[in-house]
Amino acid sequence: MKTVVILPTYNERGNISFLIEEILRNAPDVGILVVDDNSPDGTADAVRASMQKHASVRLMSRPGKNGLGAAYIAAFREVLADASVETVITMDADFSHHPKYIPELISTAKRFDLVIGSRYVQGGGIAKWELWRRQLSYWANVYVRMILQYPIRDWTTGYQCITTRALRSIDLDTIDLSGYAFLQELKYALVSSGGTFHEIPIIFQARREGESKISGFIIREGITGPWKIRAQKVTCPVCDKRDGKLMGRRNGYSVYRSRQCQSVFISPLPRDTSRIYGEDYFYGAQGGFGYANYERDKRSQESAFIEYIHTIQKYVSHDVTLLDVGAANGYFVSLASRHGLRARGVEISESASAEGRSKGLDIRQGTIETMDDSSENYDVVTMWDVLEHVPSAHDALAAAHRLLKPGGVIAINTPDGGSLWARIWGAYWHLIVPPEHLVLFSRAGLRIMLERAGFTIISMGTIGKSFSIPYIFSILASWSGIALVRRFARAIEGSRLASLSIPINLHDNMFVIAKKS
């Protein structure tokens, strides 16, 4: 794994030569890029002397002192131009970050996009600092963590290893902070773009030579910077506008609403959520997601499914071929077959699709994107409470368009993120349950996605459903986080109450039929 260590310097002549030697002693295969801001003490000359001894050392000279953030971004751009570099290490040039941790940073980066050398995880700490500086650093990190809400313990450290893959996933032009708050903004951007992170313990040392670079500007930016970071907008995956406003946090994920299309989404979007949909998702829901008893809970919604079928039949001819996406164990496939439709399903869960096949139903394991059917094979594609689960709705809808015959229709039921009920509750809306639900479309947002995939909406409305009492209480338990509610939901399993269902229509879902253009 090729790694480049970036060292921003200003008046570090007393440290830089010794630091370069120590880095290469601990990690002889790394490259070193020193970014010097025209230090008047001759730091650049000391680096040039090291370059005579080590071919792996390079110098980037800048015309003047322009901030830590600008120095790092200039270095990132140069490093990213080399496609062979896989990881980048950032560290201070004053020996406060000991090079002995470099091998562990690099090895851990094989599993994570961002590896942080942390003073505030078990085993980490600070050596030879006055009490006031220890307290200032500790409470500064508590302050940043409270505002930015990601569970990073050491936001202010500059000792970290980043994969170039993760660096390429963020827009460096949008990073505005220039002092040490840059380090917070960089971490936030990496994690918000979907990067994984891990913290390893380090002992932070007092600087070896020279004077601290802490200034009044850096302190002021440290106070205001986290609020500026939090106020930044993220790109909506529906309308592609950089206008997502943070609503709050649920289940460890940041939840945003687009100002443009009013869709609700989490950021970062997980790359793969298939692990959620194991057997427990359909029977047990011990992980906090899914159904205590899928078959029973769907049976309570049978009247809504029948209404779906009757509505679909208004728009398609007889002898209909239907593909149900997210078919689970085939409950709807079986119901549609009994109503005269030639139905099959596709389901991401291996256990649920296997259960469907054991009933004699045609349920394939996979996703609609992996369906290898020839194009224009189906009259109808259905997605009942599925679109909010998929990492890329665009890819799913494009696959549906490919599989439909000319004039075929797609029928969708999905939560309405722009509904009055959703807007009243904000981040506490009960259907915001990441990482199960990823994007909750508004009506305008769903129209954008369907038209982009080549569909024309011909019907949009709301169809109410009935829910079993255990299902209602399991939703309440997930929403409230109250253990007593969850225990009650489990306690009524198997009782007479479990067979009862209640019709509920909060008008926070939408039933849409669209035709292949």
Protein backbone atom coordinates (compact mmCIF):
# COMPACT_ATOMS: atom_id res chain seq x y z
CA MET A 1 0.00 0.00 0.00
CA LYS A 2 1.63 3.26 -1.11
CA THR A 3 1.35 6.02 1.49
CA VAL A 4 2.32 9.70 1.51
CA VAL A 5 2.83 11.59 4.77
CA ILE A 6 1.94 15.29 4.49
CA LEU A 7 3.73 17.73 6.79
CA PRO A 8 2.59 21.37 6.72
CA THR A 9 5.36 23.59 8.12
CA TYR A 10 5.96 27.14 9.23
CA ASN A 11 9.15 27.83 11.19
CA GLU A 12 9.89 24.18 11.96
CA ARG A 13 13.62 24.11 11.10
CA GLY A 14 14.43 22.74 14.54
CA ASN A 15 12.13 19.75 14.07
CA ILE A 16 11.74 18.86 10.42
CA SER A 17 15.01 17.02 9.70
CA PHE A 18 14.74 14.86 12.83
CA LEU A 19 11.06 14.16 12.12
CA ILE A 20 11.75 13.03 8.55
CA GLU A 21 14.41 10.61 9.80
CA GLU A 22 12.08 9.24 12.49
CA ILE A 23 9.20 8.77 10.03
CA LEU A 24 11.38 6.82 7.62
CA ARG A 25 12.84 4.75 10.47
CA ASN A 26 9.33 3.66 11.51
CA ALA A 27 7.87 3.42 7.99
CA PRO A 28 10.66 3.23 5.39
CA ASP A 29 8.31 2.73 2.43
CA VAL A 30 6.27 5.92 2.79
CA GLY A 31 6.68 9.09 0.78
CA ILE A 32 6.91 12.45 2.55
CA LEU A 33 5.56 15.72 1.18
CA VAL A 34 6.51 18.83 3.16
CA VAL A 35 4.34 21.89 2.47
CA ASP A 36 6.23 24.96 3.63
CA ASP A 37 4.64 28.41 3.75
CA ASN A 38 7.86 30.39 3.09
CA SER A 39 9.15 29.94 6.63
CA PRO A 40 11.62 32.74 7.48
CA ASP A 41 13.70 30.41 9.68
CA GLY A 42 14.91 28.33 6.71
CA THR A 43 12.69 25.28 7.14
CA ALA A 44 12.70 24.74 3.36
CA ASP A 45 16.52 24.58 3.31
CA ALA A 46 16.46 21.87 5.95
CA VAL A 47 13.95 19.91 3.86
CA ARG A 48 16.15 20.24 0.75
CA ALA A 49 19.05 18.79 2.72
CA SER A 50 16.87 15.79 3.62
CA MET A 51 15.90 15.45 -0.05
CA GLN A 52 19.57 14.93 -0.89
CA LYS A 53 19.57 11.91 1.43
CA HIS A 54 16.10 10.48 0.70
CA ALA A 55 14.47 10.24 -2.72
CA SER A 56 11.09 9.74 -1.06
CA VAL A 57 11.05 13.29 0.37
CA ARG A 58 9.52 16.16 -1.61
CA LEU A 59 8.99 19.85 -0.93
CA MET A 60 6.05 22.05 -1.93
CA SER A 61 6.93 25.70 -1.37
CA ARG A 62 4.13 28.22 -1.07
CA PRO A 63 4.60 32.00 -1.27
CA GLY A 64 3.33 32.81 2.21
CA LYS A 65 1.43 31.72 5.30
CA ASN A 66 -2.13 31.07 4.15
CA GLY A 67 -3.57 28.71 6.74
CA LEU A 68 -3.37 25.03 7.59
CA GLY A 69 -6.43 24.15 5.51
CA ALA A 70 -5.07 25.73 2.32
CA ALA A 71 -1.75 23.92 2.81
CA TYR A 72 -3.40 20.54 3.18
CA ILE A 73 -5.74 21.04 0.23
CA ALA A 74 -2.82 22.02 -2.03
CA ALA A 75 -1.01 18.87 -0.90
CA PHE A 76 -4.09 16.67 -1.37
CA ARG A 77 -4.46 17.86 -4.96
CA GLU A 78 -0.84 17.01 -5.75
CA VAL A 79 -1.04 13.59 -4.09
CA LEU A 80 -4.35 12.68 -5.77
CA ALA A 81 -2.75 13.32 -9.16
CA ASP A 82 -0.73 10.14 -8.56
CA ALA A 83 -3.11 7.21 -9.05
CA SER A 84 -0.72 4.79 -7.29
CA VAL A 85 -1.12 6.49 -3.89
CA GLU A 86 -3.68 4.67 -1.74
CA THR A 87 -3.45 6.41 1.62
CA VAL A 88 -2.46 9.82 2.95
CA ILE A 89 -1.30 10.58 6.49
CA THR A 90 -1.64 14.05 7.97
CA MET A 91 0.41 14.98 11.02
CA ASP A 92 2.00 17.92 12.79
CA ALA A 93 5.65 18.71 12.14
CA ASP A 94 6.56 19.44 15.79
CA PHE A 95 6.89 15.85 17.08
CA SER A 96 3.61 16.06 18.99
CA HIS A 97 2.48 13.16 16.75
CA HIS A 98 5.01 10.37 17.21
CA PRO A 99 5.85 8.50 13.96
CA LYS A 100 5.76 5.15 15.78
CA TYR A 101 1.99 5.07 15.21
CA ILE A 102 2.28 5.27 11.41
CA PRO A 103 2.39 1.49 10.75
CA GLU A 104 -0.81 0.96 12.77
CA LEU A 105 -2.54 3.85 11.01
CA ILE A 106 -1.67 2.35 7.62
CA SER A 107 -2.68 -1.21 8.51
CA THR A 108 -6.01 -0.05 9.99
CA ALA A 109 -6.72 1.95 6.83
CA LYS A 110 -7.07 -1.36 5.00
CA ARG A 111 -10.47 -1.65 6.74
CA PHE A 112 -11.54 1.98 7.20
CA ASP A 113 -11.59 5.13 5.06
CA LEU A 114 -10.48 7.40 7.91
CA VAL A 115 -8.25 6.30 10.78
CA ILE A 116 -7.82 8.86 13.55
CA GLY A 117 -4.91 8.99 15.97
CA SER A 118 -6.99 9.77 19.05
CA ARG A 119 -6.16 11.12 22.50
CA TYR A 120 -9.66 10.40 23.77
CA VAL A 121 -10.18 6.67 23.28
CA GLN A 122 -9.03 4.04 25.75
CA GLY A 123 -5.23 3.93 25.78
CA GLY A 124 -4.83 7.45 24.41
CA GLY A 125 -3.71 10.53 26.30
CA ILE A 126 -1.58 13.67 26.49
CA ALA A 127 1.93 13.97 27.94
CA LYS A 128 3.54 17.07 29.49
CA TRP A 129 0.65 19.49 29.05
CA GLU A 130 -0.47 21.98 31.62
CA LEU A 131 -3.84 21.26 33.24
CA TRP A 132 -5.54 24.22 31.56
CA ARG A 133 -4.48 23.00 28.11
CA ARG A 134 -5.72 19.49 28.85
CA GLN A 135 -9.07 20.86 29.97
CA LEU A 136 -9.33 23.19 26.98
CA SER A 137 -8.63 20.34 24.54
CA TYR A 138 -11.02 17.93 26.24
CA TRP A 139 -13.95 20.33 26.46
CA ALA A 140 -13.31 21.60 22.92
CA ASN A 141 -13.85 18.06 21.67
CA VAL A 142 -17.00 17.65 23.76
CA TYR A 143 -18.24 20.94 22.28
CA VAL A 144 -17.55 19.86 18.67
CA ARG A 145 -19.02 16.39 19.22
CA MET A 146 -22.20 17.90 20.65
CA ILE A 147 -22.66 20.14 17.59
CA LEU A 148 -21.58 17.82 14.76
CA GLN A 149 -23.11 14.72 16.37
CA TYR A 150 -20.92 12.07 14.76
CA PRO A 151 -19.42 9.79 17.46
CA ILE A 152 -15.80 10.80 16.82
CA ARG A 153 -13.96 11.24 20.12
CA ASP A 154 -11.03 13.37 18.91
CA TRP A 155 -12.26 15.97 16.42
CA THR A 156 -9.30 18.34 16.81
CA THR A 157 -6.41 15.96 16.23
CA GLY A 158 -4.43 16.36 13.02
CA TYR A 159 -2.95 12.86 13.13
CA GLN A 160 -4.94 10.68 10.75
CA CYS A 161 -4.72 8.32 7.80
CA ILE A 162 -7.17 8.77 4.90
CA THR A 163 -7.69 6.57 1.87
CA THR A 164 -7.39 8.41 -1.43
CA ARG A 165 -10.66 6.76 -2.42
CA ALA A 166 -12.38 8.65 0.39
CA LEU A 167 -10.59 11.90 -0.45
CA ARG A 168 -11.79 11.66 -4.04
CA SER A 169 -15.37 11.26 -2.83
CA ILE A 170 -15.50 14.77 -1.34
CA ASP A 171 -15.41 18.19 -2.99
CA LEU A 172 -12.29 19.90 -1.65
CA ASP A 173 -13.51 23.22 -3.03
CA THR A 174 -16.36 23.29 -0.50
CA ILE A 175 -14.05 23.12 2.54
CA ASP A 176 -13.84 26.71 3.78
CA LEU A 177 -12.20 26.71 7.20
CA SER A 178 -8.50 27.48 7.23
CA GLY A 179 -7.15 27.04 10.76
CA TYR A 180 -7.23 23.95 12.97
CA ALA A 181 -11.03 23.88 12.48
CA PHE A 182 -10.16 22.64 8.99
CA LEU A 183 -9.40 19.28 10.61
CA GLN A 184 -12.96 19.10 11.93
CA GLU A 185 -14.46 20.07 8.58
CA LEU A 186 -12.33 17.49 6.76
CA LYS A 187 -13.42 14.68 9.10
CA TYR A 188 -17.06 15.76 8.81
CA ALA A 189 -16.88 15.83 4.99
CA LEU A 190 -15.28 12.38 4.82
CA VAL A 191 -17.82 10.75 7.13
CA SER A 192 -20.78 12.61 5.60
CA SER A 193 -19.82 11.29 2.16
CA GLY A 194 -20.14 7.71 3.40
CA GLY A 195 -16.64 7.11 4.69
CA THR A 196 -16.07 4.68 7.54
CA PHE A 197 -13.86 5.71 10.46
CA HIS A 198 -11.98 4.24 13.37
CA GLU A 199 -9.90 5.74 16.19
CA ILE A 200 -6.67 4.24 17.48
CA PRO A 201 -5.10 5.46 20.73
CA ILE A 202 -2.05 7.73 20.69
CA ILE A 203 -0.13 9.61 23.34
CA PHE A 204 0.12 13.22 22.27
CA GLN A 205 3.47 14.82 23.11
CA ALA A 206 4.40 18.42 23.83
CA ARG A 207 6.15 20.07 20.88
CA ARG A 208 9.89 19.28 20.66
CA GLU A 209 11.18 22.66 19.42
CA GLY A 210 9.72 26.04 18.49
CA GLU A 211 6.58 27.89 19.49
CA SER A 212 2.89 26.99 19.37
CA LYS A 213 0.88 28.30 16.41
CA ILE A 214 -2.28 28.87 18.50
CA SER A 215 -3.66 32.38 17.92
CA GLY A 216 -6.78 34.39 18.68
CA PHE A 217 -8.08 33.69 15.16
CA ILE A 218 -7.66 29.94 15.63
CA ILE A 219 -9.54 30.06 18.95
CA ARG A 220 -12.38 32.11 17.44
CA GLU A 221 -12.61 29.77 14.44
CA GLY A 222 -12.64 26.83 16.82
CA ILE A 223 -15.73 28.28 18.50
CA THR A 224 -17.64 29.28 15.36
CA GLY A 225 -16.33 26.60 13.00
CA PRO A 226 -18.51 23.68 14.14
CA TRP A 227 -21.64 25.80 13.70
CA LYS A 228 -20.54 26.75 10.19
CA ILE A 229 -19.91 23.09 9.40
CA ARG A 230 -23.30 22.06 10.71
CA ALA A 231 -25.01 24.81 8.70
CA GLN A 232 -23.50 23.49 5.47
CA LYS A 233 -25.95 22.01 3.00
CA VAL A 234 -25.59 18.52 1.55
CA THR A 235 -26.64 17.37 -1.90
CA CYS A 236 -30.11 15.86 -2.14
CA PRO A 237 -29.99 12.42 -3.84
CA VAL A 238 -33.40 13.14 -5.40
CA CYS A 239 -33.20 16.59 -7.00
CA ASP A 240 -29.37 16.89 -6.92
CA LYS A 241 -29.56 20.33 -5.33
CA ARG A 242 -26.99 21.18 -2.65
CA ASP A 243 -29.68 22.38 -0.29
CA GLY A 244 -30.23 19.59 2.23
CA LYS A 245 -30.94 21.11 5.65
CA LEU A 246 -30.06 19.10 8.73
CA MET A 247 -33.22 18.05 10.59
CA GLY A 248 -31.56 16.01 13.33
CA ARG A 249 -30.08 12.60 14.09
CA ARG A 250 -31.78 9.19 14.18
CA ASN A 251 -30.09 5.87 14.93
CA GLY A 252 -26.65 7.46 14.49
CA TYR A 253 -27.46 8.96 11.05
CA SER A 254 -27.91 12.60 10.05
CA VAL A 255 -31.35 13.31 8.57
CA TYR A 256 -31.84 16.09 6.01
CA ARG A 257 -34.70 17.69 4.13
CA SER A 258 -34.22 19.19 0.67
CA ARG A 259 -35.41 22.78 0.43
CA GLN A 260 -36.04 22.28 -3.29
CA CYS A 261 -38.06 19.05 -3.52
CA GLN A 262 -38.89 18.56 0.20
CA SER A 263 -37.73 14.93 0.19
CA VAL A 264 -36.20 13.58 3.41
CA PHE A 265 -32.95 11.60 3.27
CA ILE A 266 -30.08 10.43 5.39
CA SER A 267 -26.48 11.31 4.65
CA PRO A 268 -24.24 9.54 4.15
CA LEU A 269 -26.25 6.88 2.33
CA PRO A 270 -24.99 3.39 3.20
CA ARG A 271 -23.44 1.57 0.27
CA ASP A 272 -24.98 -1.79 1.20
CA THR A 273 -27.87 -2.54 3.57
CA SER A 274 -28.46 -6.17 2.62
CA ARG A 275 -27.24 -7.35 6.05
CA ILE A 276 -30.41 -5.88 7.61
CA TYR A 277 -32.73 -8.23 5.74
CA GLY A 278 -31.95 -11.54 7.36
CA GLU A 279 -34.46 -13.94 8.85
CA ASP A 280 -34.82 -11.78 11.97
CA TYR A 281 -36.10 -8.88 9.86
CA PHE A 282 -39.20 -10.87 8.89
CA TYR A 283 -39.69 -12.92 12.04
CA GLY A 284 -38.56 -11.44 15.35
CA ALA A 285 -37.28 -7.92 14.64
CA GLN A 286 -34.82 -8.29 17.51
CA GLY A 287 -32.46 -5.88 15.76
CA GLY A 288 -35.01 -3.07 16.03
CA PHE A 289 -36.13 -3.31 12.38
CA GLY A 290 -38.74 -5.27 10.50
CA TYR A 291 -41.60 -7.50 11.59
CA ALA A 292 -42.32 -9.66 14.59
CA ASN A 293 -44.37 -11.86 12.22
CA TYR A 294 -44.31 -10.83 8.56
CA GLU A 295 -47.03 -13.21 7.40
CA ARG A 296 -49.50 -12.05 10.06
CA ASP A 297 -48.70 -8.34 9.62
CA LYS A 298 -49.15 -8.50 5.84
CA ARG A 299 -52.39 -10.45 6.23
CA SER A 300 -53.78 -7.46 8.15
CA GLN A 301 -53.03 -5.33 5.06
CA GLU A 302 -54.71 -7.67 2.56
CA SER A 303 -57.59 -5.28 1.85
CA ALA A 304 -55.08 -2.60 0.81
CA PHE A 305 -53.27 -5.10 -1.46
CA ILE A 306 -56.55 -6.05 -3.11
CA GLU A 307 -57.27 -2.38 -3.73
CA TYR A 308 -53.80 -2.07 -5.27
CA ILE A 309 -54.60 -4.96 -7.64
CA HIS A 310 -57.98 -3.55 -8.68
CA THR A 311 -56.40 -0.14 -9.37
CA ILE A 312 -53.62 -1.70 -11.45
CA GLN A 313 -56.13 -3.67 -13.52
CA LYS A 314 -57.68 -0.39 -14.68
CA TYR A 315 -54.50 0.42 -16.59
CA VAL A 316 -53.36 -2.93 -18.02
CA SER A 317 -54.98 -5.58 -20.20
CA HIS A 318 -55.83 -9.16 -19.21
CA ASP A 319 -53.22 -11.93 -18.96
CA VAL A 320 -50.92 -9.61 -17.03
CA THR A 321 -47.32 -10.54 -16.19
CA LEU A 322 -46.24 -8.91 -12.94
CA LEU A 323 -42.92 -8.58 -11.11
CA ASP A 324 -43.12 -7.74 -7.40
CA VAL A 325 -39.91 -6.09 -6.14
CA GLY A 326 -39.10 -6.69 -2.49
CA ALA A 327 -41.43 -9.67 -2.52
CA ALA A 328 -40.25 -11.08 0.84
CA ASN A 329 -41.82 -14.56 1.22
CA GLY A 330 -44.25 -13.95 -1.63
CA TYR A 331 -47.38 -12.88 0.22
CA PHE A 332 -48.40 -10.38 -2.47
CA VAL A 333 -47.20 -12.66 -5.31
CA SER A 334 -49.55 -15.35 -4.02
CA LEU A 335 -52.44 -12.89 -3.64
CA ALA A 336 -51.90 -11.47 -7.15
CA SER A 337 -51.82 -14.98 -8.61
CA ARG A 338 -55.15 -15.76 -6.97
CA HIS A 339 -56.58 -12.66 -8.70
CA GLY A 340 -55.55 -13.86 -12.14
CA LEU A 341 -52.16 -12.16 -12.60
CA ARG A 342 -49.09 -14.13 -13.65
CA ALA A 343 -46.85 -12.96 -10.83
CA ARG A 344 -43.31 -13.58 -9.74
CA GLY A 345 -41.07 -11.74 -7.28
CA VAL A 346 -37.51 -10.70 -6.54
CA GLU A 347 -36.28 -10.36 -2.96
CA ILE A 348 -32.91 -9.31 -1.52
CA SER A 349 -33.26 -11.56 1.55
CA GLU A 350 -31.97 -15.07 1.04
CA SER A 351 -34.09 -16.50 3.86
CA ALA A 352 -37.35 -14.79 2.79
CA SER A 353 -36.98 -15.69 -0.88
CA ALA A 354 -36.22 -19.29 0.06
CA GLU A 355 -39.40 -19.39 2.17
CA GLY A 356 -41.38 -18.14 -0.82
CA ARG A 357 -39.94 -20.80 -3.09
CA SER A 358 -40.77 -23.47 -0.48
CA LYS A 359 -44.43 -22.47 -1.03
CA GLY A 360 -44.10 -23.13 -4.76
CA LEU A 361 -43.84 -19.43 -5.68
CA ASP A 362 -41.44 -17.96 -8.24
CA ILE A 363 -39.33 -15.75 -5.96
CA ARG A 364 -35.80 -14.98 -7.08
CA GLN A 365 -33.09 -13.94 -4.65
CA GLY A 366 -31.49 -10.61 -5.54
CA THR A 367 -32.51 -7.09 -6.52
CA ILE A 368 -34.31 -5.72 -9.55
CA GLU A 369 -30.98 -4.41 -10.84
CA THR A 370 -29.62 -7.98 -10.91
CA MET A 371 -32.62 -9.44 -12.77
CA ASP A 372 -31.25 -11.10 -15.93
CA ASP A 373 -34.62 -11.28 -17.72
CA SER A 374 -34.69 -10.00 -21.27
CA SER A 375 -35.91 -6.44 -21.67
CA GLU A 376 -39.62 -5.59 -22.05
CA ASN A 377 -40.76 -8.74 -20.27
CA TYR A 378 -43.45 -7.51 -17.83
CA ASP A 379 -46.72 -5.59 -17.97
CA VAL A 380 -46.47 -4.43 -14.36
CA VAL A 381 -43.69 -3.86 -11.83
CA THR A 382 -44.81 -3.32 -8.23
CA MET A 383 -42.83 -1.81 -5.36
CA TRP A 384 -44.79 -1.93 -2.11
CA ASP A 385 -42.91 -0.01 0.60
CA VAL A 386 -39.62 -0.79 -1.13
CA LEU A 387 -38.30 2.37 -2.79
CA GLU A 388 -37.45 4.01 0.53
CA HIS A 389 -35.13 1.07 1.32
CA VAL A 390 -32.91 1.01 -1.78
CA PRO A 391 -29.53 2.83 -1.82
CA SER A 392 -30.15 4.05 -5.40
CA ALA A 393 -33.77 4.65 -6.36
CA HIS A 394 -32.59 5.82 -9.78
CA ASP A 395 -30.96 2.45 -10.53
CA ALA A 396 -34.03 0.54 -9.32
CA LEU A 397 -36.43 2.61 -11.43
CA ALA A 398 -34.15 2.40 -14.48
CA ALA A 399 -34.14 -1.40 -14.12
CA ALA A 400 -37.95 -1.40 -13.88
CA HIS A 401 -38.14 0.67 -17.06
CA ARG A 402 -35.90 -1.85 -18.83
CA LEU A 403 -38.02 -4.82 -17.77
CA LEU A 404 -41.42 -3.32 -18.63
CA LYS A 405 -43.13 -3.77 -21.97
CA PRO A 406 -43.96 -0.61 -23.96
CA GLY A 407 -46.90 1.02 -22.18
CA GLY A 408 -46.33 -1.09 -19.07
CA VAL A 409 -46.86 0.43 -15.66
CA ILE A 410 -45.00 0.66 -12.38
CA ALA A 411 -47.07 0.77 -9.19
CA ILE A 412 -45.44 2.19 -6.05
CA ASN A 413 -46.48 2.68 -2.47
CA THR A 414 -43.97 4.60 -0.38
CA PRO A 415 -43.94 7.06 2.54
CA ASP A 416 -44.62 10.70 1.65
CA GLY A 417 -41.78 12.76 3.09
CA GLY A 418 -43.54 15.97 2.15
CA SER A 419 -46.84 15.13 3.88
CA LEU A 420 -48.28 17.32 6.61
CA TRP A 421 -47.78 14.55 9.19
CA ALA A 422 -44.11 14.17 8.22
CA ARG A 423 -43.53 17.93 8.38
CA ILE A 424 -45.21 18.26 11.78
CA TRP A 425 -42.98 15.61 13.34
CA GLY A 426 -39.77 16.54 11.51
CA ALA A 427 -36.88 14.24 12.44
CA TYR A 428 -39.21 12.45 14.89
CA TRP A 429 -41.55 11.19 12.15
CA HIS A 430 -41.99 7.50 12.89
CA LEU A 431 -41.03 6.44 9.35
CA ILE A 432 -37.53 7.92 9.62
CA VAL A 433 -35.75 4.71 10.65
CA PRO A 434 -32.25 4.60 9.13
CA PRO A 435 -30.54 2.52 7.90
CA GLU A 436 -33.77 0.69 7.00
CA HIS A 437 -35.37 3.75 5.35
CA LEU A 438 -32.87 5.80 3.37
CA VAL A 439 -34.86 8.28 1.25
CA LEU A 440 -38.44 9.34 1.96
CA PHE A 441 -39.65 11.03 -1.21
CA SER A 442 -42.03 13.93 -1.40
CA ARG A 443 -44.56 13.81 -4.22
CA ALA A 444 -42.47 16.30 -6.17
CA GLY A 445 -39.34 14.25 -5.48
CA LEU A 446 -40.90 10.98 -6.65
CA ARG A 447 -42.12 12.71 -9.80
CA ILE A 448 -38.55 13.86 -10.50
CA MET A 449 -37.19 10.33 -10.07
CA LEU A 450 -39.88 8.68 -12.21
CA GLU A 451 -39.60 11.19 -15.05
CA ARG A 452 -35.82 10.91 -14.98
CA ALA A 453 -36.16 7.12 -15.39
CA GLY A 454 -38.56 7.48 -18.32
CA PHE A 455 -41.99 7.24 -16.69
CA THR A 456 -45.10 9.43 -16.83
CA ILE A 457 -47.27 9.54 -13.72
CA ILE A 458 -50.91 8.73 -14.45
CA SER A 459 -52.24 8.39 -10.90
CA MET A 460 -51.11 9.63 -7.49
CA GLY A 461 -53.08 9.35 -4.25
CA THR A 462 -53.22 7.70 -0.83
CA ILE A 463 -54.55 4.29 0.16
CA GLY A 464 -54.93 3.56 3.87
CA LYS A 465 -53.84 0.31 5.48
CA SER A 466 -54.67 -1.78 8.51
CA PHE A 467 -51.94 -2.81 10.92
CA SER A 468 -51.74 -5.56 13.51
CA ILE A 469 -51.53 -4.40 17.11
CA PRO A 470 -48.05 -5.96 17.71
CA TYR A 471 -46.78 -4.20 14.57
CA ILE A 472 -48.16 -0.85 15.78
CA PHE A 473 -46.43 -1.25 19.13
CA SER A 474 -43.15 -2.36 17.53
CA ILE A 475 -43.21 0.85 15.45
CA LEU A 476 -43.95 2.87 18.59
CA ALA A 477 -41.05 1.15 20.35
CA SER A 478 -38.61 1.97 17.55
CA TRP A 479 -39.89 5.54 17.40
CA SER A 480 -39.80 6.23 21.14
CA GLY A 481 -36.85 4.08 22.15
CA ILE A 482 -38.75 3.15 25.31
CA ALA A 483 -37.88 -0.39 26.41
CA LEU A 484 -41.22 -0.84 28.18
CA VAL A 485 -43.11 -0.31 24.93
CA ARG A 486 -40.92 -2.89 23.18
CA ARG A 487 -41.47 -5.38 25.98
CA PHE A 488 -45.23 -4.87 25.71
CA ALA A 489 -45.07 -5.43 21.93
CA ARG A 490 -43.31 -8.75 22.53
CA ALA A 491 -45.62 -9.70 25.38
CA ILE A 492 -48.75 -9.54 23.22
CA GLU A 493 -47.23 -11.85 20.61
CA GLY A 494 -49.33 -15.01 20.68
CA SER A 495 -52.19 -13.39 22.58
CA ARG A 496 -55.64 -12.65 21.21
CA LEU A 497 -54.60 -9.04 20.68
CA ALA A 498 -52.05 -10.21 18.11
CA SER A 499 -54.83 -11.24 15.73
CA LEU A 500 -56.50 -7.82 15.81
CA SER A 501 -55.75 -5.07 13.32
CA ILE A 502 -56.58 -1.37 13.25
CA PRO A 503 -57.14 0.74 10.09
CA ILE A 504 -54.80 3.77 10.07
CA ASN A 505 -54.41 6.45 7.43
CA LEU A 506 -52.22 9.38 8.44
CA HIS A 507 -51.97 10.45 4.77
CA ASP A 508 -48.20 10.16 5.04
CA ASN A 509 -47.83 7.62 2.26
CA MET A 510 -48.51 7.79 -1.48
CA PHE A 511 -49.80 5.28 -4.01
CA VAL A 512 -48.48 6.05 -7.50
CA ILE A 513 -48.99 4.49 -10.91
CA ALA A 514 -46.72 5.57 -13.75
CA LYS A 515 -46.52 4.42 -17.36
CA LYS A 516 -43.37 3.61 -19.29
CA SER A 517 -42.97 6.50 -21.71
